[in-house]
Amino acid sequence: MAGLIAVLFTEWNDTGRGYEPNPIFWKTFIITHITFLLVIPLFANGRTLGMLLTNLTVSSNNGRKPNFVQIIVRAVL
């Protein structure tokens, strides 16, 4: 999904450089990956975009909501 968004944004801002080594493509690609993998889970109690769409929840070992560190570790790993 992040790659598709980066391609569409690059086409929209047509710089005439194609996709490689177009800096707009790579900046958009990295920003969308960070958004999908870190920002959304931080604000959705550890739930990814797919988990939000399917209404799944995340819990820690003790049954409570995950804390900030658990969310970051889960998103990075």
Coordinates of C-alpha atoms in Angstrom, one line a residue:
M1 CA 0.0 0.0 0.0
A2 CA 2.8 2.4 0.8
G3 CA 4.5 1.7 -2.5
L4 CA 1.2 2.4 -4.4
I5 CA 0.8 5.7 -2.5
A6 CA 4.4 6.7 -3.3
V7 CA 3.9 5.9 -7.0
L8 CA 0.7 7.9 -7.2
F9 CA 2.2 10.9 -5.3
T10 CA 5.3 10.8 -7.6
E11 CA 3.0 10.7 -10.7
W12 CA 1.0 13.6 -9.3
N13 CA 4.2 15.7 -8.8
D14 CA 5.7 14.6 -12.1
T15 CA 9.3 15.6 -11.9
G16 CA 10.3 13.9 -15.1
R17 CA 12.9 11.7 -13.3
G18 CA 10.9 8.5 -13.1
Y19 CA 11.1 6.5 -9.9
E20 CA 14.8 5.9 -9.4
P21 CA 16.6 7.9 -8.0
N22 CA 13.6 10.2 -7.6
P23 CA 13.8 11.8 -4.1
I24 CA 10.0 12.5 -4.0
F25 CA 9.2 8.8 -4.5
W26 CA 11.6 7.7 -1.7
K27 CA 10.5 10.4 0.7
T28 CA 6.9 9.5 0.2
F29 CA 7.6 5.8 0.4
I30 CA 9.4 6.3 3.8
I31 CA 6.8 8.6 5.2
T32 CA 3.9 6.2 4.3
H33 CA 5.8 3.3 5.8
I34 CA 6.5 5.2 9.1
T35 CA 2.8 6.2 9.2
F36 CA 1.5 2.7 8.6
L37 CA 4.0 0.9 10.9
L38 CA 4.5 3.4 13.7
V39 CA 2.1 6.4 13.8
I40 CA -1.2 4.5 13.4
P41 CA -0.4 1.8 16.0
L42 CA 0.7 4.5 18.5
F43 CA -2.7 6.3 18.2
A44 CA -4.8 3.1 17.9
N45 CA -3.5 1.3 21.0
G46 CA -1.1 -1.0 19.1
R47 CA -3.6 -1.9 16.4
T48 CA -2.4 -1.7 12.8
L49 CA -4.5 -0.5 9.9
G50 CA -5.6 -4.1 9.1
M51 CA -6.5 -4.7 12.7
L52 CA -8.6 -1.6 12.7
L53 CA -10.4 -2.7 9.6
T54 CA -11.1 -6.2 11.0
N55 CA -11.9 -4.9 14.5
L56 CA -9.1 -7.0 16.2
T57 CA -7.6 -5.9 19.5
V58 CA -4.1 -6.2 20.9
S59 CA -3.4 -7.0 24.6
S60 CA -0.3 -7.6 26.6
N61 CA 0.5 -10.8 28.5
N62 CA -1.6 -9.7 31.5
G63 CA -4.7 -8.9 29.4
R64 CA -4.4 -5.1 29.6
K65 CA -3.8 -2.6 26.8
P66 CA -0.2 -2.5 25.6
N67 CA 2.0 0.3 26.9
F68 CA 4.1 2.7 24.7
V69 CA 7.2 0.5 24.8
Q70 CA 5.3 -2.6 23.9
I71 CA 3.7 -0.9 20.9
I72 CA 7.0 0.4 19.6
V73 CA 8.8 -3.0 20.0
R74 CA 5.8 -4.8 18.3
A75 CA 5.8 -2.3 15.4
V76 CA 9.6 -2.4 14.9
L77 CA 9.9 -6.2 15.1

